[in-house]
Amino acid sequence: MRKKIIAGNWKMYKDLTESAELLGGLKARAGEIPSGVTLVVCPPYTSLALAGATMKETPIKVGGQNMSEHDEGAFTGEISAKMLKSTGCEFVILGHSERRQYNGETNEGVNRKARKALAAGLRPIICVGETLAEREGGVTESVVGTQVRGCLDGLGDRMENVVVAYEPVWAIGTGKTATPAQAQEVHAFIRKTVEEMFGPSVAGNLVIQYGGSVKPDNSADLLGQKDIDGALVGGACLKADSFMQIAKSALR
Ligand code: PGA
């Protein structure tokens, strides 16, 4: 049985003081996390060291929201996998649709970053998903298939440390969630694509998260689907209570 992974993407919210409050609130309730669920917080870079220190003796894991594809060097404003690791990170979100949209991230670039992340001992959460125009144009599977093949290319022997997040772009921050059936359909397609790439055992063990307006009132239905193994949560992870409610709904 695949473990459920619930990750909270804080995006560009929470300064250090606000981060301390949210991290403290989550830490205080860590005992409520069901045993088959891994909870991950992904605060902005400026709060990562604090998150790493706060969550050290707890089951809650920490992740970055992005990283450089380079090891080190003259790359002003960039952060390396090793730097993330040194703050206590175990995960890193790669290829989020906002980074694809505003920072020109490509499947090839995400693949290079994923290789670096894995080499540094980080588990990449690789984001894929179609836009509204693509869904309405009937090309969801070809878009998502190309993203999965491009981002995961050559990662076969390290796939046990990879997480894929399916996030339909039209559902992110819009309040429009994919129905559980719509999400399940794409998740099954992603698993089939991974099976074609790396075989049934890798595909069967892959954790595939759903993301896009996941809230406490829809999470149980989404997470109850056969191929939905977790959630990547934006807005609803910014309050300890709603994030914990989502975590608790994962194993009903
Ligand atoms: P949302 O964001 O939950 O606010 O829709 C999800 C995400 O972007 O990962």
mmCIF file of C-alpha atoms and ligand atoms in Angstrom:
data_model
loop_
_atom_site.group_PDB
_atom_site.id
_atom_site.type_symbol
_atom_site.label_atom_id
_atom_site.label_comp_id
_atom_site.label_asym_id
_atom_site.label_seq_id
_atom_site.Cartn_x
_atom_site.Cartn_y
_atom_site.Cartn_z
ATOM 1 C CA MET A 1 0.000 0.000 0.000
ATOM 2 C CA ARG A 2 1.336 3.423 -0.955
ATOM 3 C CA LYS A 3 1.821 5.900 1.856
ATOM 4 C CA LYS A 4 -0.166 9.117 1.482
ATOM 5 C CA ILE A 5 1.941 12.270 1.236
ATOM 6 C CA ILE A 6 0.247 15.584 1.998
ATOM 7 C CA ALA A 7 2.455 18.573 1.187
ATOM 8 C CA GLY A 8 1.709 22.222 1.875
ATOM 9 C CA ASN A 9 3.036 24.733 -0.638
ATOM 10 C CA TRP A 10 3.177 28.056 1.205
ATOM 11 C CA LYS A 11 4.127 29.934 -2.001
ATOM 12 C CA MET A 12 5.159 33.535 -1.263
ATOM 13 C CA TYR A 13 3.286 33.803 2.031
ATOM 14 C CA LYS A 14 4.501 34.080 5.636
ATOM 15 C CA ASP A 15 7.458 36.113 6.832
ATOM 16 C CA LEU A 16 9.646 34.718 9.602
ATOM 17 C CA THR A 17 7.330 35.711 12.456
ATOM 18 C CA GLU A 18 4.240 34.380 10.695
ATOM 19 C CA SER A 19 6.127 31.208 9.762
ATOM 20 C CA ALA A 20 7.097 30.606 13.395
ATOM 21 C CA GLU A 21 3.443 30.801 14.374
ATOM 22 C CA LEU A 22 2.236 28.347 11.708
ATOM 23 C CA LEU A 23 5.130 25.930 12.278
ATOM 24 C CA GLY A 24 4.490 26.016 16.023
ATOM 25 C CA GLY A 25 0.788 25.354 15.462
ATOM 26 C CA LEU A 26 1.522 22.342 13.269
ATOM 27 C CA LYS A 27 4.178 20.969 15.594
ATOM 28 C CA ALA A 28 1.779 21.135 18.539
ATOM 29 C CA ARG A 29 -0.702 18.974 16.606
ATOM 30 C CA ALA A 30 1.783 16.546 15.021
ATOM 31 C CA GLY A 31 0.352 13.729 17.162
ATOM 32 C CA GLU A 32 -2.897 13.941 15.176
ATOM 33 C CA ILE A 33 -1.297 12.882 11.878
ATOM 34 C CA PRO A 34 -2.509 9.378 10.954
ATOM 35 C CA SER A 35 0.287 6.825 10.800
ATOM 36 C CA GLY A 36 -0.028 6.109 7.053
ATOM 37 C CA VAL A 37 0.302 9.791 6.202
ATOM 38 C CA THR A 38 3.459 11.848 5.683
ATOM 39 C CA LEU A 39 2.987 15.579 6.197
ATOM 40 C CA VAL A 40 5.381 18.000 4.466
ATOM 41 C CA VAL A 41 5.621 21.787 4.843
ATOM 42 C CA CYS A 42 7.179 23.828 2.024
ATOM 43 C CA PRO A 43 7.714 27.378 3.309
ATOM 44 C CA PRO A 44 9.599 30.100 1.433
ATOM 45 C CA TYR A 45 13.405 29.895 1.483
ATOM 46 C CA THR A 46 13.669 32.475 4.271
ATOM 47 C CA SER A 47 11.803 30.184 6.680
ATOM 48 C CA LEU A 48 13.376 26.857 5.728
ATOM 49 C CA ALA A 49 16.067 26.774 8.406
ATOM 50 C CA LEU A 50 13.475 27.640 11.034
ATOM 51 C CA ALA A 51 11.157 24.932 9.677
ATOM 52 C CA GLY A 52 13.989 22.390 9.702
ATOM 53 C CA ALA A 53 14.874 23.213 13.305
ATOM 54 C CA THR A 54 11.238 23.312 14.482
ATOM 55 C CA MET A 55 10.286 19.981 12.912
ATOM 56 C CA LYS A 56 13.499 18.144 13.771
ATOM 57 C CA GLU A 57 12.081 15.857 16.472
ATOM 58 C CA THR A 58 8.629 15.578 14.847
ATOM 59 C CA PRO A 59 7.236 13.380 12.045
ATOM 60 C CA ILE A 60 6.615 16.514 9.928
ATOM 61 C CA LYS A 61 8.964 16.855 6.952
ATOM 62 C CA VAL A 62 10.220 20.002 5.262
ATOM 63 C CA GLY A 63 10.543 20.793 1.548
ATOM 64 C CA GLY A 64 11.698 23.617 -0.699
ATOM 65 C CA GLN A 65 9.500 25.159 -3.402
ATOM 66 C CA ASN A 66 12.190 25.199 -6.087
ATOM 67 C CA MET A 67 15.967 24.883 -6.476
ATOM 68 C CA SER A 68 18.743 25.536 -8.962
ATOM 69 C CA GLU A 69 19.855 22.936 -11.484
ATOM 70 C CA HIS A 70 23.473 23.872 -10.673
ATOM 71 C CA ASP A 71 25.609 22.616 -7.781
ATOM 72 C CA GLU A 72 27.053 26.017 -6.930
ATOM 73 C CA GLY A 73 28.535 29.054 -8.644
ATOM 74 C CA ALA A 74 27.849 32.609 -9.750
ATOM 75 C CA PHE A 75 24.041 32.303 -9.924
ATOM 76 C CA THR A 76 22.748 35.298 -8.011
ATOM 77 C CA GLY A 77 19.506 34.636 -6.178
ATOM 78 C CA GLU A 78 19.624 30.874 -6.666
ATOM 79 C CA ILE A 79 19.576 28.101 -4.052
ATOM 80 C CA SER A 80 21.212 24.686 -4.508
ATOM 81 C CA ALA A 81 20.045 21.205 -3.521
ATOM 82 C CA LYS A 82 22.870 21.023 -0.970
ATOM 83 C CA MET A 83 21.710 24.282 0.620
ATOM 84 C CA LEU A 84 18.154 22.966 0.898
ATOM 85 C CA LYS A 85 19.463 19.759 2.432
ATOM 86 C CA SER A 86 21.475 21.686 4.996
ATOM 87 C CA THR A 87 18.322 23.378 6.336
ATOM 88 C CA GLY A 88 16.700 20.001 7.013
ATOM 89 C CA CYS A 89 14.730 19.656 3.772
ATOM 90 C CA GLU A 90 13.867 16.167 2.584
ATOM 91 C CA PHE A 91 11.619 17.214 -0.319
ATOM 92 C CA VAL A 92 11.589 19.843 -3.062
ATOM 93 C CA ILE A 93 8.718 20.912 -5.316
ATOM 94 C CA LEU A 94 9.858 21.109 -8.947
ATOM 95 C CA GLY A 95 8.155 22.470 -12.042
ATOM 96 C CA HIS A 96 5.161 24.034 -10.294
ATOM 97 C CA SER A 97 2.847 25.597 -12.901
ATOM 98 C CA GLU A 98 3.522 29.068 -11.482
ATOM 99 C CA ARG A 99 7.235 28.558 -12.148
ATOM 100 C CA ARG A 100 6.476 27.209 -15.606
ATOM 101 C CA GLN A 101 4.301 30.264 -16.273
ATOM 102 C CA TYR A 102 6.369 33.075 -14.712
ATOM 103 C CA ASN A 103 9.910 31.689 -14.810
ATOM 104 C CA GLY A 104 9.946 29.812 -18.088
ATOM 105 C CA GLU A 105 10.554 26.387 -16.549
ATOM 106 C CA THR A 106 10.538 23.515 -19.040
ATOM 107 C CA ASN A 107 10.223 19.740 -18.756
ATOM 108 C CA GLU A 108 13.921 19.402 -19.668
ATOM 109 C CA GLY A 109 14.929 21.868 -16.942
ATOM 110 C CA VAL A 110 12.737 20.108 -14.393
ATOM 111 C CA ASN A 111 14.403 16.823 -15.362
ATOM 112 C CA ARG A 112 17.875 18.329 -14.775
ATOM 113 C CA LYS A 113 16.757 19.676 -11.391
ATOM 114 C CA ALA A 114 15.205 16.320 -10.444
ATOM 115 C CA ARG A 115 18.509 14.560 -11.159
ATOM 116 C CA LYS A 116 20.351 17.041 -8.910
ATOM 117 C CA ALA A 117 17.737 16.763 -6.175
ATOM 118 C CA LEU A 118 17.944 12.960 -6.146
ATOM 119 C CA ALA A 119 21.746 13.020 -6.176
ATOM 120 C CA ALA A 120 21.650 15.281 -3.106
ATOM 121 C CA GLY A 121 19.219 12.989 -1.283
ATOM 122 C CA LEU A 122 16.112 15.142 -1.753
ATOM 123 C CA ARG A 123 12.774 13.718 -2.912
ATOM 124 C CA PRO A 124 11.441 15.799 -5.819
ATOM 125 C CA ILE A 125 7.695 16.488 -6.050
ATOM 126 C CA ILE A 126 7.362 16.929 -9.803
ATOM 127 C CA CYS A 127 4.341 18.956 -10.893
ATOM 128 C CA VAL A 128 2.427 18.392 -14.120
ATOM 129 C CA GLY A 129 -0.973 19.536 -15.334
ATOM 130 C CA GLU A 130 -2.923 20.991 -18.239
ATOM 131 C CA THR A 131 -4.342 24.490 -18.684
ATOM 132 C CA LEU A 132 -8.044 25.169 -19.170
ATOM 133 C CA ALA A 133 -7.522 25.746 -22.912
ATOM 134 C CA GLU A 134 -5.708 22.418 -23.166
ATOM 135 C CA ARG A 135 -8.464 20.570 -21.289
ATOM 136 C CA GLU A 136 -11.166 22.185 -23.400
ATOM 137 C CA GLY A 137 -9.148 21.416 -26.525
ATOM 138 C CA GLY A 138 -9.127 17.721 -25.591
ATOM 139 C CA VAL A 139 -5.340 17.488 -25.312
ATOM 140 C CA THR A 140 -5.024 16.834 -21.554
ATOM 141 C CA GLU A 141 -3.476 13.388 -22.013
ATOM 142 C CA SER A 142 -0.997 14.431 -24.667
ATOM 143 C CA VAL A 143 0.121 17.474 -22.598
ATOM 144 C CA VAL A 144 0.391 15.564 -19.316
ATOM 145 C CA GLY A 145 1.995 12.581 -21.045
ATOM 146 C CA THR A 146 4.677 14.815 -22.572
ATOM 147 C CA GLN A 147 5.316 16.466 -19.200
ATOM 148 C CA VAL A 148 5.611 13.119 -17.393
ATOM 149 C CA ARG A 149 7.925 11.632 -20.033
ATOM 150 C CA GLY A 150 10.093 14.760 -20.180
ATOM 151 C CA CYS A 151 10.383 15.351 -16.441
ATOM 152 C CA LEU A 152 10.970 11.697 -15.467
ATOM 153 C CA ASP A 153 13.279 10.762 -18.343
ATOM 154 C CA GLY A 154 16.133 8.533 -17.153
ATOM 155 C CA LEU A 155 15.070 8.499 -13.484
ATOM 156 C CA GLY A 156 14.064 4.811 -13.540
ATOM 157 C CA ASP A 157 16.510 3.542 -10.931
ATOM 158 C CA ARG A 158 15.637 6.349 -8.467
ATOM 159 C CA MET A 159 11.889 6.499 -8.939
ATOM 160 C CA GLU A 160 11.164 5.234 -5.418
ATOM 161 C CA ASN A 161 12.159 8.700 -4.214
ATOM 162 C CA VAL A 162 10.101 10.618 -6.777
ATOM 163 C CA VAL A 163 6.620 12.010 -6.167
ATOM 164 C CA VAL A 164 4.436 13.288 -9.018
ATOM 165 C CA ALA A 165 1.807 15.969 -8.388
ATOM 166 C CA TYR A 166 -1.038 16.299 -10.877
ATOM 167 C CA GLU A 167 -2.246 19.873 -10.689
ATOM 168 C CA PRO A 168 -4.678 21.005 -13.383
ATOM 169 C CA VAL A 169 -3.677 24.639 -13.858
ATOM 170 C CA TRP A 170 -7.320 25.725 -14.040
ATOM 171 C CA ALA A 171 -7.903 24.377 -10.519
ATOM 172 C CA ILE A 172 -5.006 26.140 -8.790
ATOM 173 C CA GLY A 173 -6.097 28.958 -6.512
ATOM 174 C CA THR A 174 -9.398 29.256 -8.385
ATOM 175 C CA GLY A 175 -11.664 27.346 -6.024
ATOM 176 C CA LYS A 176 -12.487 25.055 -8.989
ATOM 177 C CA THR A 177 -11.460 21.554 -8.020
ATOM 178 C CA ALA A 178 -11.319 18.733 -10.524
ATOM 179 C CA THR A 179 -14.043 16.257 -9.613
ATOM 180 C CA PRO A 180 -12.682 13.117 -7.959
ATOM 181 C CA ALA A 181 -13.549 11.208 -11.170
ATOM 182 C CA GLN A 182 -11.773 13.766 -13.411
ATOM 183 C CA ALA A 183 -8.686 13.653 -11.202
ATOM 184 C CA GLN A 184 -8.712 9.852 -10.929
ATOM 185 C CA GLU A 185 -8.819 9.546 -14.717
ATOM 186 C CA VAL A 186 -5.646 11.607 -15.166
ATOM 187 C CA HIS A 187 -3.911 9.919 -12.220
ATOM 188 C CA ALA A 188 -4.559 6.514 -13.796
ATOM 189 C CA PHE A 189 -3.212 7.855 -17.086
ATOM 190 C CA ILE A 190 -0.044 9.120 -15.342
ATOM 191 C CA ARG A 191 0.469 5.734 -13.691
ATOM 192 C CA LYS A 192 0.000 3.987 -17.048
ATOM 193 C CA THR A 193 2.555 6.333 -18.653
ATOM 194 C CA VAL A 194 5.055 5.589 -15.870
ATOM 195 C CA GLU A 195 4.392 1.875 -16.344
ATOM 196 C CA GLU A 196 5.239 2.210 -20.031
ATOM 197 C CA MET A 197 8.450 4.022 -19.094
ATOM 198 C CA PHE A 198 9.685 2.002 -16.119
ATOM 199 C CA GLY A 199 7.471 -1.075 -15.678
ATOM 200 C CA PRO A 200 4.609 -2.107 -13.378
ATOM 201 C CA SER A 201 6.510 -2.235 -10.100
ATOM 202 C CA VAL A 202 7.807 1.362 -10.358
ATOM 203 C CA ALA A 203 4.364 2.549 -11.468
ATOM 204 C CA GLY A 204 2.594 0.650 -8.701
ATOM 205 C CA ASN A 205 4.784 2.207 -6.012
ATOM 206 C CA LEU A 206 4.674 5.781 -7.327
ATOM 207 C CA VAL A 207 2.970 8.338 -5.086
ATOM 208 C CA ILE A 208 0.822 10.651 -7.243
ATOM 209 C CA GLN A 209 -0.581 13.693 -5.451
ATOM 210 C CA TYR A 210 -3.516 15.788 -6.593
ATOM 211 C CA GLY A 211 -3.292 19.569 -6.294
ATOM 212 C CA GLY A 212 -5.666 22.416 -7.083
ATOM 213 C CA SER A 213 -8.079 23.933 -4.543
ATOM 214 C CA VAL A 214 -7.821 20.992 -2.140
ATOM 215 C CA LYS A 215 -9.761 21.925 1.009
ATOM 216 C CA PRO A 216 -10.947 20.071 4.117
ATOM 217 C CA ASP A 217 -14.409 19.661 2.574
ATOM 218 C CA ASN A 218 -13.250 17.964 -0.650
ATOM 219 C CA SER A 219 -10.047 16.206 0.400
ATOM 220 C CA ALA A 220 -11.590 12.943 1.640
ATOM 221 C CA ASP A 221 -13.395 12.351 -1.673
ATOM 222 C CA LEU A 222 -10.284 13.131 -3.724
ATOM 223 C CA LEU A 223 -7.968 11.095 -1.516
ATOM 224 C CA GLY A 224 -10.410 8.187 -1.573
ATOM 225 C CA GLN A 225 -9.747 7.628 -5.285
ATOM 226 C CA LYS A 226 -7.708 4.561 -6.203
ATOM 227 C CA ASP A 227 -4.783 6.376 -7.817
ATOM 228 C CA ILE A 228 -4.717 9.544 -5.671
ATOM 229 C CA ASP A 229 -2.002 9.081 -3.064
ATOM 230 C CA GLY A 230 -1.796 12.490 -1.503
ATOM 231 C CA ALA A 231 -2.325 16.183 -2.022
ATOM 232 C CA LEU A 232 -0.292 19.259 -2.818
ATOM 233 C CA VAL A 233 -2.138 21.990 -0.974
ATOM 234 C CA GLY A 234 -1.776 25.746 -1.486
ATOM 235 C CA GLY A 235 -4.300 28.082 0.151
ATOM 236 C CA ALA A 236 -5.608 25.592 2.700
ATOM 237 C CA CYS A 237 -2.137 24.841 4.105
ATOM 238 C CA LEU A 238 -1.682 28.371 5.451
ATOM 239 C CA LYS A 239 -3.737 27.597 8.559
ATOM 240 C CA ALA A 240 -2.701 24.760 10.874
ATOM 241 C CA ASP A 241 -6.291 23.691 11.381
ATOM 242 C CA SER A 242 -7.288 23.271 7.732
ATOM 243 C CA PHE A 243 -3.977 21.599 6.827
ATOM 244 C CA MET A 244 -4.379 19.131 9.714
ATOM 245 C CA GLN A 245 -7.983 18.420 8.722
ATOM 246 C CA ILE A 246 -6.799 17.526 5.210
ATOM 247 C CA ALA A 247 -4.075 15.273 6.656
ATOM 248 C CA LYS A 248 -6.627 13.512 8.830
ATOM 249 C CA SER A 249 -9.054 13.016 5.933
ATOM 250 C CA ALA A 250 -6.414 11.095 3.969
ATOM 251 C CA LEU A 251 -6.944 7.768 5.700
ATOM 252 C CA ARG A 252 -10.644 7.633 6.412
HETATM 253 P P1 PGA B 1 -4.264 25.832 -4.219
HETATM 254 O O1 PGA B 1 -2.754 25.669 -4.755
HETATM 255 O O2 PGA B 1 -4.500 24.710 -3.247
HETATM 256 O O3 PGA B 1 -4.301 27.185 -3.565
HETATM 257 O O4 PGA B 1 -5.155 25.727 -5.408
HETATM 258 C C1 PGA B 1 -2.241 24.399 -5.065
HETATM 259 C C2 PGA B 1 -0.842 24.524 -5.608
HETATM 260 O O5 PGA B 1 -0.555 25.474 -6.357
HETATM 261 O O6 PGA B 1 0.028 23.682 -5.313
#
